[in-house]
Coordinates of C-alpha atoms in Angstrom, one line a residue:
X213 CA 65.6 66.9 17.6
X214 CA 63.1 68.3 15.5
X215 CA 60.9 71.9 16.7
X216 CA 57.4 70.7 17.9
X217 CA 58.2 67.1 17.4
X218 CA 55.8 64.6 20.1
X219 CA 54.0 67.6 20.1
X220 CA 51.3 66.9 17.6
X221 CA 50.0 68.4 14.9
X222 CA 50.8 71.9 14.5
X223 CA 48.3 73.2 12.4
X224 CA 46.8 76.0 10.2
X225 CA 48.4 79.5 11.5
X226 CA 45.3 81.8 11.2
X227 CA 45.8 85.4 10.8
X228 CA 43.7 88.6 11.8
X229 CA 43.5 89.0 8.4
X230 CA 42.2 85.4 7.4
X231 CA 39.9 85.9 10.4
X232 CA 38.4 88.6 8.8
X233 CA 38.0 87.2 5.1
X234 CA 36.1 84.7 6.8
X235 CA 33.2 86.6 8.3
X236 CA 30.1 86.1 6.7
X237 CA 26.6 88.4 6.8
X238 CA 23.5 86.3 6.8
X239 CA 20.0 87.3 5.9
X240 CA 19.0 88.1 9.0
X241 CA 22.0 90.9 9.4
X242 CA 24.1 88.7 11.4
X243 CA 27.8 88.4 11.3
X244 CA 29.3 85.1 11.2
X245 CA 32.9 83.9 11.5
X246 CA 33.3 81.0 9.8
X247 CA 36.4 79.4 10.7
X248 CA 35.0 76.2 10.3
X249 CA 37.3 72.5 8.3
X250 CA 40.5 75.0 8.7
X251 CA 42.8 71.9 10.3
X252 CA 43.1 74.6 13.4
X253 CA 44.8 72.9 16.5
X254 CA 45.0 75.8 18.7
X255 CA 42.1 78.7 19.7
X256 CA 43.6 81.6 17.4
X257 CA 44.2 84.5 19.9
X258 CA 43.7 87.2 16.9
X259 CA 39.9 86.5 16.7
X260 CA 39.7 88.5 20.3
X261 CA 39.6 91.5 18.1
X262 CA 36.1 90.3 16.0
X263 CA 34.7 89.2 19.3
X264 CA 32.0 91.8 18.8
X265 CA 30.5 89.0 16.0
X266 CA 27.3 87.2 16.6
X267 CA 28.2 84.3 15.2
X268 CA 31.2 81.6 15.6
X269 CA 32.1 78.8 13.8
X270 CA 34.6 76.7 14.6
X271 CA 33.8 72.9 13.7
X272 CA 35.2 70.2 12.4
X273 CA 38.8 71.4 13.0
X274 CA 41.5 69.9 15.8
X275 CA 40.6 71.9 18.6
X276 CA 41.3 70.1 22.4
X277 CA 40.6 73.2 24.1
X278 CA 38.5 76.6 24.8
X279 CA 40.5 79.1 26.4
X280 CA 38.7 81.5 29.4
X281 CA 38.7 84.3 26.5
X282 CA 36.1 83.1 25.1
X283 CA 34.4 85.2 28.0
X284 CA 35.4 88.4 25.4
X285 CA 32.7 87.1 22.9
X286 CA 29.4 88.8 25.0
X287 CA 27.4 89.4 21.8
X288 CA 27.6 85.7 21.0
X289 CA 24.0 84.0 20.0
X290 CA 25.6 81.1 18.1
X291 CA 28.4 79.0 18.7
X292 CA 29.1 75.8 17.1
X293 CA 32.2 73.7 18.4
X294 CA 31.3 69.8 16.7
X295 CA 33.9 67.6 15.9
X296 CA 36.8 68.9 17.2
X297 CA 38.5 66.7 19.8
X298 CA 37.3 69.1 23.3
X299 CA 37.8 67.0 26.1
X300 CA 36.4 70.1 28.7
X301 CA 34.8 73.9 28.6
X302 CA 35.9 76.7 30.2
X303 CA 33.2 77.4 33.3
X304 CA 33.5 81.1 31.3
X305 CA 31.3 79.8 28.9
X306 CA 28.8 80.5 31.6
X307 CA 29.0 83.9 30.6
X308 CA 27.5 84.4 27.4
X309 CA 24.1 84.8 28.4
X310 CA 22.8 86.1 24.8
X311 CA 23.7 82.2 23.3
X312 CA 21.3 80.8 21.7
X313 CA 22.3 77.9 20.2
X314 CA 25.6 76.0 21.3
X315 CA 26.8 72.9 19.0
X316 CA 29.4 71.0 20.9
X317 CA 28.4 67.5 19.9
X318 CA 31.3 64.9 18.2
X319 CA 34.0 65.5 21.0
X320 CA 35.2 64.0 24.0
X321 CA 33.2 65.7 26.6
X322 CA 32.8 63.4 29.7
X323 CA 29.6 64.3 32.6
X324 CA 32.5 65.6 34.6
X325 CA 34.0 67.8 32.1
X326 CA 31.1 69.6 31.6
X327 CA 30.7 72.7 33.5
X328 CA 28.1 73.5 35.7
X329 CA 27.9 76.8 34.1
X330 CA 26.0 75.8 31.6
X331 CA 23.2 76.2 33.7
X332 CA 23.7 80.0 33.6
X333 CA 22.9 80.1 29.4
X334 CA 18.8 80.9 30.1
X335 CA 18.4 81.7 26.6
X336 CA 19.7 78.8 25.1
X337 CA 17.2 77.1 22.8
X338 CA 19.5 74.5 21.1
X339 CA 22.1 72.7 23.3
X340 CA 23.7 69.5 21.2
X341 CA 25.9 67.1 23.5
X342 CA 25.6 64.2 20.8
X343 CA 28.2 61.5 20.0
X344 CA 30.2 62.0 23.2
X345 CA 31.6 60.3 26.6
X346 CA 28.7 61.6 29.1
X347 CA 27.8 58.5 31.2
X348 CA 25.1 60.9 33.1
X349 CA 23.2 64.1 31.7
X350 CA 24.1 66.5 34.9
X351 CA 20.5 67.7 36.8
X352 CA 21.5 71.2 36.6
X353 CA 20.8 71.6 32.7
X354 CA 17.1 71.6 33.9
X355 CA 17.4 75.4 35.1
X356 CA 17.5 75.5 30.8
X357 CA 14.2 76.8 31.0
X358 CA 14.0 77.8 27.0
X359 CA 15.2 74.6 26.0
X360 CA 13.6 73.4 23.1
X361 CA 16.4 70.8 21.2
X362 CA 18.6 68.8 23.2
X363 CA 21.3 66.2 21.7
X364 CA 22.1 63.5 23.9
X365 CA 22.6 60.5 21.2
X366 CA 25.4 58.7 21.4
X367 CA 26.8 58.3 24.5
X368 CA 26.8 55.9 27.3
X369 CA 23.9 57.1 29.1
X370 CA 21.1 55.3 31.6
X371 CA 18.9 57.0 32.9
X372 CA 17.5 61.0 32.3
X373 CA 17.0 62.8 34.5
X374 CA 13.6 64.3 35.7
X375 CA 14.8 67.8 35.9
X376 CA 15.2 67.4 32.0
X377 CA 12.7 65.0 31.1
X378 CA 10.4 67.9 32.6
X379 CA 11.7 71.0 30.3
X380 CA 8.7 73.0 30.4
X381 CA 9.7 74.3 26.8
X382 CA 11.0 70.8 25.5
X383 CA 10.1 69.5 21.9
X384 CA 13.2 67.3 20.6
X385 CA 15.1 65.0 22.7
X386 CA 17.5 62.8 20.6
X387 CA 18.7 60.0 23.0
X388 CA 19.1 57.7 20.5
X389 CA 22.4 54.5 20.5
X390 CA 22.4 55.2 24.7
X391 CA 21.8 52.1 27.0
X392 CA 18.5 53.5 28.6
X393 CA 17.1 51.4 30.9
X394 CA 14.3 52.9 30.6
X395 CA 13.8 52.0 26.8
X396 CA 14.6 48.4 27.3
X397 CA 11.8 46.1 26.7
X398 CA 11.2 43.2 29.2
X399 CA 11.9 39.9 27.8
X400 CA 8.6 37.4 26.9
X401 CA 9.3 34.3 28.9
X402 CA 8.9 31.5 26.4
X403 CA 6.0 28.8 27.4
X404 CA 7.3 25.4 26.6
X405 CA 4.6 23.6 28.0
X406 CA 1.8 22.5 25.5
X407 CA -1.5 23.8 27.7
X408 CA -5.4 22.7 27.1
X409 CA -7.0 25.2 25.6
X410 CA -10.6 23.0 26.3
X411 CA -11.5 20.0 28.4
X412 CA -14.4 17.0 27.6
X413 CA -15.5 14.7 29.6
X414 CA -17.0 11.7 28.4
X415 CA -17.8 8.1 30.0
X416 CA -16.1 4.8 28.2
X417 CA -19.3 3.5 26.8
X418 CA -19.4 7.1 24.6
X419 CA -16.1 6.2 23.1
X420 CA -15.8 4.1 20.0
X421 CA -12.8 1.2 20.0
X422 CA -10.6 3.0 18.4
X423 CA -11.2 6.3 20.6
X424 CA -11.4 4.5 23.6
X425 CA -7.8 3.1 22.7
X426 CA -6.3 6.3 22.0
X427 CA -7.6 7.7 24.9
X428 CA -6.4 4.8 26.9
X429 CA -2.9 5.7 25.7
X430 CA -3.1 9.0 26.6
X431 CA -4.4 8.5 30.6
X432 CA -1.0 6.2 30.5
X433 CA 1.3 8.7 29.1
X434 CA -0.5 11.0 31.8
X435 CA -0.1 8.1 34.9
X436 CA 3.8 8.2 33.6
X437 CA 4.3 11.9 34.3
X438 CA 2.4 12.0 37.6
X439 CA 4.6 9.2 39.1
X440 CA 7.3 11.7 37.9
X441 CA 6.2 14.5 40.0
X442 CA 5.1 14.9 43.9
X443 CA 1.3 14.7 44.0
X444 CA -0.7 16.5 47.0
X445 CA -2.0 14.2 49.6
X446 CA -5.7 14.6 48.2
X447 CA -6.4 13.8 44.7
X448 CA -9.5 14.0 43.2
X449 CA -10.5 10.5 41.4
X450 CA -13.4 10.4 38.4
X451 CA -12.3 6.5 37.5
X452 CA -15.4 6.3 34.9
X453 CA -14.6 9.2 33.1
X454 CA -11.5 9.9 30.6
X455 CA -9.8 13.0 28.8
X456 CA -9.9 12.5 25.3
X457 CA -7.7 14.1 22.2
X458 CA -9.1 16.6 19.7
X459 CA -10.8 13.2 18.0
X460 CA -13.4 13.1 20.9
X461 CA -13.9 16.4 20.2
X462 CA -15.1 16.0 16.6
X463 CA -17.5 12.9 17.3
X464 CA -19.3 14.4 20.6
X465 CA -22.2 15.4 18.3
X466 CA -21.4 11.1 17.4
X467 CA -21.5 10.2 21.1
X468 CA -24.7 12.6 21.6
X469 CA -26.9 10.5 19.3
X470 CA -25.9 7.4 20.0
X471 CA -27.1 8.4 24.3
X472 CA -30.3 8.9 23.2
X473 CA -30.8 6.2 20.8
X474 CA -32.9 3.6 22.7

C-alpha cells in the first residue's frame, strides 16, 4: 500500500525558511506573513517561531483545521483564513485580543462550530463569516462592541439576531443569498373579480331602446348570479330603477335634457 494513501492530499511542505521569505513589511510598518495560494494542507508548526508578526495570511490554501497554537500569535491584528476548507476554530482564538480584522469567510463553519470565544476579540472591527454553513448568527457576537463590518452572506440563515442588529458601532452588514424572513415580501393577493368603480341610477323612461335593452341584459346576467349565491333574508328592492353600463354613463348629460324638455 502506498504512504499516505486515503489520506488526502498531502500538500506543500513549508519550511522556516520559506516562512520567512514570505514576510512582507507594509507601509504602515507592519509585518505580514503571507503564506497565502501555497496548496498547504496542514498548519506548518515552523511559523511558531515568527509568531511575533502582526500580520497572517493564510487563504485560499487546504487547510481543515487551526491548531490551539495559534494562542502563540499575541501580537496578531490581522488574520485572514478564507477559503480554506475549516470546518471549526480553536476556542484559543479567544485569545488574541489585539485582532482586528479576522477573514474566515468561504469554509465550512457551521453555528455550532463556531466558538463562543469569539466574543472575547473587543477590538475586532472586521469579522467576515460569508459563504458558509451557519444556519443561526450566535447572540454572543453582540459583546463585539467595535464592530463595524460583518459578513454574514451566504449561508442558510433566518433570522438576526437583536444583539447584532443593535451593534452600537455597526456600518456594513452583508446578509445577502440568506432566507431571511424578515426580507421576504408578502405576496399581493390577486383580485379576480371585476369591481364598479361608479354607480348610476336612472329610471326606464331615461334610457333610449337600445340602452334600455342593454341594460336589460345586464339586470339578467345579474338575476343569474344571485340565484347562484345565498341572498340575506332582506333585500332591498328599487324595481323602477336599473344599473346601466359605461354607455349610460356617456348619455346622462342626453337623459338630463331630455327631463326637462316639456
Amino acid at each position: 500500500m502506498a504512504k499516505g494513501k486515503g489520506k488526502g492530499p498531502q500538500g506543500k511542505r513549508i519550511t522556516l525558511k520559506m516562512a520567512k521569505n514570505s514576510i512582507r513589511v507594509s507601509f504602515s510598518g507592519r509585518r505580514r506573513l503571507d503564506l497565502s495560494k501555497m496548496g498547504i494542507t496542514t498548519f506548518p508548526k515552523c511559523i511558531l517561531e515568527l509568531a511575533d508578526v502582526e500580520e497572517l495570511d493564510l487563504s485560499r490554501n487546504m487547510l481543515r483545521k487551526i491548531p490551539n497554537t495559534i494562542e502563540k500569535f499575541q501580537n496578531l491584528l490581522w488574520l485572514d483564513l478564507h477559503s480554506n476548507q475549516l470546518d471549526e476554530l480553536p476556542k484559543e482564538i479567544g485569545t488574541l485580543q489585539n485582532l482586528t480584522f479576522l477573514n474566515i469567510c468561504n469554509n465550512k463553519l457551521t453555528t455550532e462550530s463556531l466558538p463562543e470565544e469569539l466574543n472575547l476579540l473587543k477590538n475586532l472591527k472586521t469579522l467576515n463569516l460569508g459563504l458558509n454553513c451557519l444556519e443561526t448568527v450566535p447572540t454572543t457576537l453582540g459583546a463585539l462592541k467595535e464592530l463595524v463590518d460583518l459578513g454574514l452572506f451566504d449561508n442558510a440563515l433566518t433570522t438576526i439576531p437583536k444583539s447584532v442588529k443593535n451593534l452600537p458601532k455597526i456600518e456594513r452588514m452583508n446578509v445577502k443569498r440568506n432566507p431571511l424572513r424578515e426580507l421576504e415580501k408578502p405576496k399581493e393577493e390577486v383580485d379576480t373579480i371585476k369591481r364598479i368603480e361608479t354607480l348610476y341610477l336612472v329610471e326606464e323612461k331615461d334610457l333610449c331602446s337600445s340602452c334600455l335593452k342593454m341594460c336589460k341584459g345586464e339586470r339578467d346576467e345579474l338575476h343569474k348570479l344571485e340565484d347562484m349565491t345565498p341572498t340575506s333574508s332582506k333585500e332591498l328592492s328599487f324595481p323602477s330603477l336599473l344599473t346601466p353600463n359605461s354607455s349610460a354613463k356617456e348619455n346622462q348629460e342626453e337623459w338630463r335634457v331630455r327631463g326637462t324638455d316639456p
